[in-house]
Structure formats: C-alpha cells, structure tokens
mmCIF file of C-alpha atoms and ligand atoms in Angstrom:
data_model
loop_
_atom_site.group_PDB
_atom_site.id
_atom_site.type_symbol
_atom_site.label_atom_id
_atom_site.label_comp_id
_atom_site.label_asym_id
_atom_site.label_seq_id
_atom_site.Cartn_x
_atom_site.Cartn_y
_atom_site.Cartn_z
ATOM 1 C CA UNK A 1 -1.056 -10.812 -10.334
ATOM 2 C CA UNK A 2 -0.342 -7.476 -11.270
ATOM 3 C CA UNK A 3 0.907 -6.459 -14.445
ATOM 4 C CA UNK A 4 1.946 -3.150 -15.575
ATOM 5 C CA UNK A 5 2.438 -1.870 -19.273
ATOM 6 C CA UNK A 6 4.551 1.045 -20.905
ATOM 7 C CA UNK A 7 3.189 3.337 -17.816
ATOM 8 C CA UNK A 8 3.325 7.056 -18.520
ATOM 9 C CA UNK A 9 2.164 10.050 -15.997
ATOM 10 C CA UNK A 10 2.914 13.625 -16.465
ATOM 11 C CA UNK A 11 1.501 16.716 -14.246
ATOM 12 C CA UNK A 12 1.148 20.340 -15.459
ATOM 13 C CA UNK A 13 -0.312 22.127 -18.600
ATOM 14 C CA UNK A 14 0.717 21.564 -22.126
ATOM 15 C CA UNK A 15 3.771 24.170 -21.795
ATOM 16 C CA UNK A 16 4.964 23.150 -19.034
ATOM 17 C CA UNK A 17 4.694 19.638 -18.657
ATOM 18 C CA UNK A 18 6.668 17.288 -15.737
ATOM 19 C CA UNK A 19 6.906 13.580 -16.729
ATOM 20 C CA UNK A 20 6.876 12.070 -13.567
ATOM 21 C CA UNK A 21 6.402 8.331 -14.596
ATOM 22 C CA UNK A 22 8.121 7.056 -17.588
ATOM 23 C CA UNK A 23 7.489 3.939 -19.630
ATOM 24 C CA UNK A 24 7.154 1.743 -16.421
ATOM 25 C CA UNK A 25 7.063 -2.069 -16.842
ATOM 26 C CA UNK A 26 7.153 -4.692 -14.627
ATOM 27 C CA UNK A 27 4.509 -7.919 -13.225
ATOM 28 C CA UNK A 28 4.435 -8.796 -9.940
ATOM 29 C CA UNK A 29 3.246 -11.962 -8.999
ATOM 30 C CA UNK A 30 0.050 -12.644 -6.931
ATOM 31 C CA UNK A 31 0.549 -12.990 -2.721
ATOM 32 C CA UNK A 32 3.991 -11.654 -3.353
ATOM 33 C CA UNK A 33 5.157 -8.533 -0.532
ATOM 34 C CA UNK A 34 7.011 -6.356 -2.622
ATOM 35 C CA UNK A 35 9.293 -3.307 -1.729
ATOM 36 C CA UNK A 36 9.807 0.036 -4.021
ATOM 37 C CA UNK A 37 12.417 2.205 -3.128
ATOM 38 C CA UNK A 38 13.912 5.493 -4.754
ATOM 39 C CA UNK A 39 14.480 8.820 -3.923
ATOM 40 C CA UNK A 40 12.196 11.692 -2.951
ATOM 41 C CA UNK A 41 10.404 12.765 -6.186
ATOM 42 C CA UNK A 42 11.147 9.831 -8.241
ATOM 43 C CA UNK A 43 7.618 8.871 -8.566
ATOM 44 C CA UNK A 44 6.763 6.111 -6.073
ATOM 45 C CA UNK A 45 3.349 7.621 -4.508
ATOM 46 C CA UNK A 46 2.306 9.019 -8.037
ATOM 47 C CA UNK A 47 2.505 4.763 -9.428
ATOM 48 C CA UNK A 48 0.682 3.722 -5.984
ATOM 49 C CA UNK A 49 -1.911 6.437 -5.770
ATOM 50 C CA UNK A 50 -2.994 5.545 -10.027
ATOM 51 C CA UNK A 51 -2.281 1.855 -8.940
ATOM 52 C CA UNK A 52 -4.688 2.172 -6.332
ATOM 53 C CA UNK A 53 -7.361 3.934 -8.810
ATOM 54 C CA UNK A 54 -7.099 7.129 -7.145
ATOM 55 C CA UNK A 55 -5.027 9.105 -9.537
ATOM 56 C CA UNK A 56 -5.476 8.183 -13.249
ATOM 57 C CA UNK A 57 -2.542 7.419 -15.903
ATOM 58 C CA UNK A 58 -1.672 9.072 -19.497
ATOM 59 C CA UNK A 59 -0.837 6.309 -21.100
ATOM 60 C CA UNK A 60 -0.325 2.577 -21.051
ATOM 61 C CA UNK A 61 -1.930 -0.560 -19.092
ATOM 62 C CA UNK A 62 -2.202 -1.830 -15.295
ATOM 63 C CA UNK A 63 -3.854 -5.278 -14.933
ATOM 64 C CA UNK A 64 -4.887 -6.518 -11.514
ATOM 65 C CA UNK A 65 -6.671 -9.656 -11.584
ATOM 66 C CA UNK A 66 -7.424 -9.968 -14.934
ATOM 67 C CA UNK A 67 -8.996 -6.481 -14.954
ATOM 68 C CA UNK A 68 -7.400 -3.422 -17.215
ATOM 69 C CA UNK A 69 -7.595 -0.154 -14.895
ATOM 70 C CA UNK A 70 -7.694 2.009 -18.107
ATOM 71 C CA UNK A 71 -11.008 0.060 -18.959
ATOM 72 C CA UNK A 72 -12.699 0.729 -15.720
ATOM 73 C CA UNK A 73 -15.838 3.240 -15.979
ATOM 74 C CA UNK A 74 -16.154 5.271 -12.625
ATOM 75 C CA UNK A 75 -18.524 3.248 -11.446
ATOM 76 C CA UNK A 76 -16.273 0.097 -11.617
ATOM 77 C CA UNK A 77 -13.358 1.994 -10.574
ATOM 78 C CA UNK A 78 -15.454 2.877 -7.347
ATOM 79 C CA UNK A 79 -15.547 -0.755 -6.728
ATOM 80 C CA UNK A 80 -12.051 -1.557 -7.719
ATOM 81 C CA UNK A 81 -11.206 0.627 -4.584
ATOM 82 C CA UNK A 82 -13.823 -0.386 -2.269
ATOM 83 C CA UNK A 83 -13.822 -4.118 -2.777
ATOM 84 C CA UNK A 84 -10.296 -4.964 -3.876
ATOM 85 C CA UNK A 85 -7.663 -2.851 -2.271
ATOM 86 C CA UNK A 86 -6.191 -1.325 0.844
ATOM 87 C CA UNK A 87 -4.576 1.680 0.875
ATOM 88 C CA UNK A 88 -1.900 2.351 4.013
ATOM 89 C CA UNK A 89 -1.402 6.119 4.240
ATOM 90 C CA UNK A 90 2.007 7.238 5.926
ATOM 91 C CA UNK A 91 -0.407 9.638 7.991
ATOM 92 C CA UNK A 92 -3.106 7.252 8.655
ATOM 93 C CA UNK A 93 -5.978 9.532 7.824
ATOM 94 C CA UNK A 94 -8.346 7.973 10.578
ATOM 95 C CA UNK A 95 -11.454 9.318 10.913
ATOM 96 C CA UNK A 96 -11.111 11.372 14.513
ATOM 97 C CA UNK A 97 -15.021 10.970 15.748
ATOM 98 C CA UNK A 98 -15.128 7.473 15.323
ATOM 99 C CA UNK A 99 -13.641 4.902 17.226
ATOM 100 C CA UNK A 100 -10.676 2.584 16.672
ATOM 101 C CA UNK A 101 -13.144 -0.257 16.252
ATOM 102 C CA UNK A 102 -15.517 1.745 14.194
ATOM 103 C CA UNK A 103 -12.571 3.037 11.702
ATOM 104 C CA UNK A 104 -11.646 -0.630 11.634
ATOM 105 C CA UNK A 105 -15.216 -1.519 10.796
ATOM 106 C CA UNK A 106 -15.601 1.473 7.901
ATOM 107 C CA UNK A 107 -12.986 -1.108 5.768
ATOM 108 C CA UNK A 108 -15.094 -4.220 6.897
ATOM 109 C CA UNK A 109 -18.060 -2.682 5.800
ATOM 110 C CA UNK A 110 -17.328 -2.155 2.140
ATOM 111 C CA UNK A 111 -16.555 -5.698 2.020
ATOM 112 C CA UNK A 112 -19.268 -8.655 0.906
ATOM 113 C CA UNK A 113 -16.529 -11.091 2.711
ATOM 114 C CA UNK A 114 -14.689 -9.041 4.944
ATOM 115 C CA UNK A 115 -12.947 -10.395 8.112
ATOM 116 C CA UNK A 116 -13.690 -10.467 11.744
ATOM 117 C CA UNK A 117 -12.611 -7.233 13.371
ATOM 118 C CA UNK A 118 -12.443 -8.689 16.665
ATOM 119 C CA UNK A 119 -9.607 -11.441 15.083
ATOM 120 C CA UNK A 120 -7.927 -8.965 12.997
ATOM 121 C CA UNK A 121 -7.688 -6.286 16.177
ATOM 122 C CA UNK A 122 -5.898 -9.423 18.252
ATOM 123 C CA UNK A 123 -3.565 -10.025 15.275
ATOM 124 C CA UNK A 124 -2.687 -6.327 15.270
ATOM 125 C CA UNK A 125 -2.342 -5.872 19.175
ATOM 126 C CA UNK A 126 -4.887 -3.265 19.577
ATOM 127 C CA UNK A 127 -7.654 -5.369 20.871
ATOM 128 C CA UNK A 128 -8.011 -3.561 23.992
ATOM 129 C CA UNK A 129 -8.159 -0.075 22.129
ATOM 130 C CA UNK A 130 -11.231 -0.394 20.180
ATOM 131 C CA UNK A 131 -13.203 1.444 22.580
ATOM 132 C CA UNK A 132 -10.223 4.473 22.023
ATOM 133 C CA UNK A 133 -11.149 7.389 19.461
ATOM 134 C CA UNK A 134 -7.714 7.932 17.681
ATOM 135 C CA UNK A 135 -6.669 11.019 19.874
ATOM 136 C CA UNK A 136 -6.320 8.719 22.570
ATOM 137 C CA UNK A 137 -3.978 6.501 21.030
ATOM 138 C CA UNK A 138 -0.069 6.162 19.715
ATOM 139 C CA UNK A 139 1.218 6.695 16.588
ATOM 140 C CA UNK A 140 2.084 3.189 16.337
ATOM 141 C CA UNK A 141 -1.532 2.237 17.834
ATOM 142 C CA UNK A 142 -2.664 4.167 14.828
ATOM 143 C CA UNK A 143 -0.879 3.032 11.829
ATOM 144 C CA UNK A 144 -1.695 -0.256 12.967
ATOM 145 C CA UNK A 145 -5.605 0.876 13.200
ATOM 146 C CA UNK A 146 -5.144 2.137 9.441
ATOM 147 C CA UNK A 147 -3.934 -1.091 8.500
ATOM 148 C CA UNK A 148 -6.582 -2.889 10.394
ATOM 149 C CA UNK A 149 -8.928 -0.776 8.476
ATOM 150 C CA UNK A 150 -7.672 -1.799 4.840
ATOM 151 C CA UNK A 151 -7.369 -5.469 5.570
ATOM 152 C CA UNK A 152 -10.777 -5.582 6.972
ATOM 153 C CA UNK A 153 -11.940 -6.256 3.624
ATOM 154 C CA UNK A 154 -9.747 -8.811 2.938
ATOM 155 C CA UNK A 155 -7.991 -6.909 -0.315
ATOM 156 C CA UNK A 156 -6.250 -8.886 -2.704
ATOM 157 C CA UNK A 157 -4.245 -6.005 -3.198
ATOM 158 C CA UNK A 158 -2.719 -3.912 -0.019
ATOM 159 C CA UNK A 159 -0.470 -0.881 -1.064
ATOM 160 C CA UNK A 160 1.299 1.254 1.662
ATOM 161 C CA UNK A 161 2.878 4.293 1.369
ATOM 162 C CA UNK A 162 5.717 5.128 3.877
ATOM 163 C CA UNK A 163 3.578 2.982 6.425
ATOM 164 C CA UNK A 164 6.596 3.689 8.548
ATOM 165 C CA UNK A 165 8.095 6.847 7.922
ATOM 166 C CA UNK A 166 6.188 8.900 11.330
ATOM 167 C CA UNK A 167 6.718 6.057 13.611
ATOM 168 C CA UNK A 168 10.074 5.527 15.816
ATOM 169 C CA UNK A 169 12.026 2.141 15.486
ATOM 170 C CA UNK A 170 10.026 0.083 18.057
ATOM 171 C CA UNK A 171 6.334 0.672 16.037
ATOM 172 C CA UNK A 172 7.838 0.682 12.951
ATOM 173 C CA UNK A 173 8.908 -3.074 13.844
ATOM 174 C CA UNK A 174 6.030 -3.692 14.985
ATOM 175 C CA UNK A 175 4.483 -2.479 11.874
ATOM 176 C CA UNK A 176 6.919 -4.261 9.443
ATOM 177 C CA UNK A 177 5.673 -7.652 11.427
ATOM 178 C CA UNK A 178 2.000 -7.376 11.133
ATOM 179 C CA UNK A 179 2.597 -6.808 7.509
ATOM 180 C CA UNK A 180 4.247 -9.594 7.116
ATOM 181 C CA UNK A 181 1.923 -11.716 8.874
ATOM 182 C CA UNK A 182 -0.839 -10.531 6.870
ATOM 183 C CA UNK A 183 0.897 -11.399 3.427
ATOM 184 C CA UNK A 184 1.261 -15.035 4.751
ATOM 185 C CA UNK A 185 -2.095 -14.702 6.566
ATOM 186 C CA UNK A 186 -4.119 -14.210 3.983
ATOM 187 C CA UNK A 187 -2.262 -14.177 0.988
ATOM 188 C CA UNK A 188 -2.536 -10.828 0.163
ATOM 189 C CA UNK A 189 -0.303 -9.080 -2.590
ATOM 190 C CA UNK A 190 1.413 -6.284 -0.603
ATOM 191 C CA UNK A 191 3.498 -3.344 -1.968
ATOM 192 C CA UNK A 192 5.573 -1.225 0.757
ATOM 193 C CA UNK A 193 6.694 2.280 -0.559
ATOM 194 C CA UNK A 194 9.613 3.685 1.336
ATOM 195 C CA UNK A 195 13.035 5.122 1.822
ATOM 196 C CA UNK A 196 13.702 2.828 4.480
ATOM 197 C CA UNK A 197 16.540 -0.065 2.434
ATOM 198 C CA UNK A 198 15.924 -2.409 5.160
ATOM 199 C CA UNK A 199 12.408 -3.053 4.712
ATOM 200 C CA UNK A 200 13.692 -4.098 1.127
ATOM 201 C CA UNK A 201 15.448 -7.215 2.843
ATOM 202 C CA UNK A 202 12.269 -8.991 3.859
ATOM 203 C CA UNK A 203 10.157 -8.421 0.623
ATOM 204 C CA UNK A 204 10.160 -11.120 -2.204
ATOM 205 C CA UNK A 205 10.897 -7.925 -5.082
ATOM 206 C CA UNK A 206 12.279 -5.038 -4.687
ATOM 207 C CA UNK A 207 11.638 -2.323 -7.169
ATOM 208 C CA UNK A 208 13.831 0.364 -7.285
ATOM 209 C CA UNK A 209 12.516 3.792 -9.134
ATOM 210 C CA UNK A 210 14.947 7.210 -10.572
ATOM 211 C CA UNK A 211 12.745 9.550 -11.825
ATOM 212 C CA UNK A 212 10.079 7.993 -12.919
ATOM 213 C CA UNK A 213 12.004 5.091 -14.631
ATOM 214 C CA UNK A 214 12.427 1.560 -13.525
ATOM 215 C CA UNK A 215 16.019 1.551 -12.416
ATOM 216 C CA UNK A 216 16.329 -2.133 -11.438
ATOM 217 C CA UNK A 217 13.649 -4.979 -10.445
ATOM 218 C CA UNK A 218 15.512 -7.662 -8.513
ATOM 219 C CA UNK A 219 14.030 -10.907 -6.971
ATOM 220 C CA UNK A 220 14.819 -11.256 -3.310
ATOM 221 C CA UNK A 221 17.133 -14.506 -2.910
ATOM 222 C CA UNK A 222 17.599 -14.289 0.405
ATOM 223 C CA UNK A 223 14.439 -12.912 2.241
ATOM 224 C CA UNK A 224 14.782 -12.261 6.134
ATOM 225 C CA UNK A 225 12.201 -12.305 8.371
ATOM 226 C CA UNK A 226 10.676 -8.575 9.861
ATOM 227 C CA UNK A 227 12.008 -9.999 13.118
ATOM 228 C CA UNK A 228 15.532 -9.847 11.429
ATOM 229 C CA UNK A 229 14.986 -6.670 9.605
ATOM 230 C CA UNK A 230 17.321 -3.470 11.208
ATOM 231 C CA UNK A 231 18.366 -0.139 10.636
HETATM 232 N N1 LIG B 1 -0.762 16.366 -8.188
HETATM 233 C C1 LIG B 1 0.438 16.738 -8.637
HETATM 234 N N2 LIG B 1 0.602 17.823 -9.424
HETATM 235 C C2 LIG B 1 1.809 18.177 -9.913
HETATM 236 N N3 LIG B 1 2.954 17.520 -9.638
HETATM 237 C C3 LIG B 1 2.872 16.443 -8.861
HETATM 238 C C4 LIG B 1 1.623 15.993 -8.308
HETATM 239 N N4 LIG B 1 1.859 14.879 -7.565
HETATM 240 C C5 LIG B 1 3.191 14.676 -7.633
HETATM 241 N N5 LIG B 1 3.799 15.589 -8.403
HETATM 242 C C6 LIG B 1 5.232 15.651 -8.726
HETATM 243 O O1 LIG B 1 5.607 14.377 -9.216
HETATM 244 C C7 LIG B 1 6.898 14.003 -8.775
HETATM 245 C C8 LIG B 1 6.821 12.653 -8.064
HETATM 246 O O2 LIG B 1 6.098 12.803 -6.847
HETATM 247 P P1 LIG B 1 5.776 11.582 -5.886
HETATM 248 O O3 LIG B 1 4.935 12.103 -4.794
HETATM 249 O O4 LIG B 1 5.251 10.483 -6.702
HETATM 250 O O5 LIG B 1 7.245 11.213 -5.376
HETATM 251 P P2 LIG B 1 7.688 10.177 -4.250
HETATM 252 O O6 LIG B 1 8.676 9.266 -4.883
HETATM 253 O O7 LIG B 1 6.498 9.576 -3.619
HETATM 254 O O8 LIG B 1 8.459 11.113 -3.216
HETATM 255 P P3 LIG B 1 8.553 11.029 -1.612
HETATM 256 O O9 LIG B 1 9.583 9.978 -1.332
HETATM 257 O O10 LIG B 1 9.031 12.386 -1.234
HETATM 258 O O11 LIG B 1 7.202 10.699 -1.069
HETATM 259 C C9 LIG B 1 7.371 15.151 -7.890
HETATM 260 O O12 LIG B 1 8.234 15.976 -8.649
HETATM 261 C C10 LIG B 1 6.104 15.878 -7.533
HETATM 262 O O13 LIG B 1 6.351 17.227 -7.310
HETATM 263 MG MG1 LIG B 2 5.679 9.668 -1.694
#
C-alpha cells in the first residue's frame, strides 16, 4: 500500500520559489494499476521521481510498505530503489553497450529474488532479441526491454512515466498489455503517468493532478481490458 501525506515540493531559491506539489493526499491500495493524468507542468513526474526516491520532498509523508520515505538514510534509500521499485522512463534510458538481455539482467541483478529473464523476455515478446544491443532494435522493442529491466526484480512498486508517449499506436498497445499482465502477474502495484485519457479506462484509480493539487481521485467502476483500450 502506498500512502501519501500533506505532500509539498517547491523548486528555486528562497525569492523565487515555484510550488510545484501542493498538499497532496491520497492511499493507493497494494497490487492496484493506477493512472495519473493532468496537464503538462502540473506536477506528475516531480510526485513519481520523489515517489521513486530519486528526487526528495519539502514536506510531509510517503509510506510504501510500512516504510516512511522521509525516514530513509541514504543508505536505505539506495535500497528502497534497488530492491523495491521499477522505474519506466518515457525514453527508456538503456544502456547502449550492453545487450537487450544484459540490460534486462542489470534489474535482475539488484534483486535477492528476482525473476527469470528468459520467462519474463517470452512474456514481453522480445525473446528472440536478447542477443540485440538496443541500436538494433524498435522503439517498441525497447520500451518493452526497459520494462523488462524494472520487473526483473520483481518490484512491489513499478512507476512509469509516459511509458507510451514516443511509441506509435501499435507498441503503445502492446505496451499497455504487458503492463497489465504484469499487475495481474505478479501483483505488482503499478502507477502509469500520462496524457494519454484512455489508458485511464483500464486502471483501477485514476488520479487526476492541476498544478500540483489533487484535482479528483476516482475509483474505476468499470475497468476495460488494454485489449479494449483506444484512442
Ligand atoms: N529540477 C527542477 N527544477 C526546477 N523546476 C522544476 C524541476 N523539475 C520540474 N520543475 C518544474 O515543476 C513543474 C512540474 O514539472 P513536472 O515535470 O513534474 O510536470 P509534468 O506534469 O510531469 O509535465 P509533463 O506532462 O510535461 O511531463 C514544472 O513547472 C517544471 O518546470
Ligand atoms: Mg512529466
């Protein structure tokens, strides 16, 4: 479960300050796929980014599994990230000199439990590419490869930014599925940021953010599949 408290995030120096996240509140409830949506600059990667330990917060409280972020030395935050969480960049950030299979295997490796790479590389349809280096490959090949990569370790938490935004309709389905899958797979709390509506239709919560306040938090009545899911 993830539980966030009176969240507050500003950028800048002390004259000139821009509050970019503003008393945020809201739980989200464990193996739930959840959807936040809101316009450009209204906050979304600056709350996934200091979810996902990365950036750090002013003020308030994030709970994820029991554990207070604010709390965390580095140390422990370093593990936070490496043993609990995937992080989906809209960009993919691969590492170019390694292979598909051996970016896949950097996420596997930072787990003590971490999943088969061979399975997870069938599940994601790029079991014949893991011999490929990532120059080789599609964009779609490659945002799946980044996803492969954080849910190697089997995170309880996955959080993707715009894992959809560079790809054309036909990957980003493809995408949209996998994720899916995964969240039923394994379980696996997922949280989808994008500008995309539709993807809102298949997730369990959708979150919508206007600048850097919690606008509305609605529970999904009527959930389609990713199969169903179009734009
Ligand atoms: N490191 C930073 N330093 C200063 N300002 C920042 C920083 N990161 C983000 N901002 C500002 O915070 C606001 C929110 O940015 P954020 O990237 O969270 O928006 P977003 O909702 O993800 O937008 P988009 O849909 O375009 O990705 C923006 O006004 C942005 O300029
Ligand atoms: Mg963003």
């Amino acid at each position: 479960m993830i539980t966030i408290n009176h969240l507050h995030k500003s950028y800048g120096t002390k004259n000139q300050r821009l509050h970019v996240l503003k008393d945020l509140s809201f739980t989200l409830p464990e193996g739930c796929l959840a959807c936040l949506l809101g316009p450009s600059g209204s906050g979304k990667s600056t709350l996934l980014t200091i979810l996902g330990g990365i950036e750090t917060m002013d003020e308030g409280e994030i709970i994820v599994d029991n554990t207070s972020l604010a709390h965390l030395n580095k140390k422990e935050l370093e593990l936070y990230r490496r043993k609990k969480l995937g992080f989906v960049f809209q960009f993919y950030n691969l590492v170019d000199n390694l292979t598909v299979g051996e970016n896949i295997r950097t996420g596997a490796y930072l787990s003590d439990d971490p999943l088969n790479v061979e399975d997870l590389a069938a599940d994601l349809g790029i079991a014949d590419q893991l011999r490929k280096f990532p120059s080789e490959i599609s964009g779609g090949q490659a945002q799946r490869v980044s996803i492969g990569r954080a849910m190697a370790k089997k995170p309880s938490l996955l959080i993707c930014d715009e894992p959809t935004g560079a790809l054309d309709y036909e990957s980003a389905e493809a995408v949209l599925h996998l994720i899916e899958a995964l969240n039923r797979k394994y379980k696996t709390t997922v949280i989808i940021a994008t500008h995309n509506e539709a993807i809102a239709s298949m997730c369990h919560v959708i979150l919508r953010l206007h600048d850097g306040s919690l606008k509305s938090y609605e529970e999904n009545k009527h959930i389609l599949s990713a199969e169903e899911v179009q734009w």
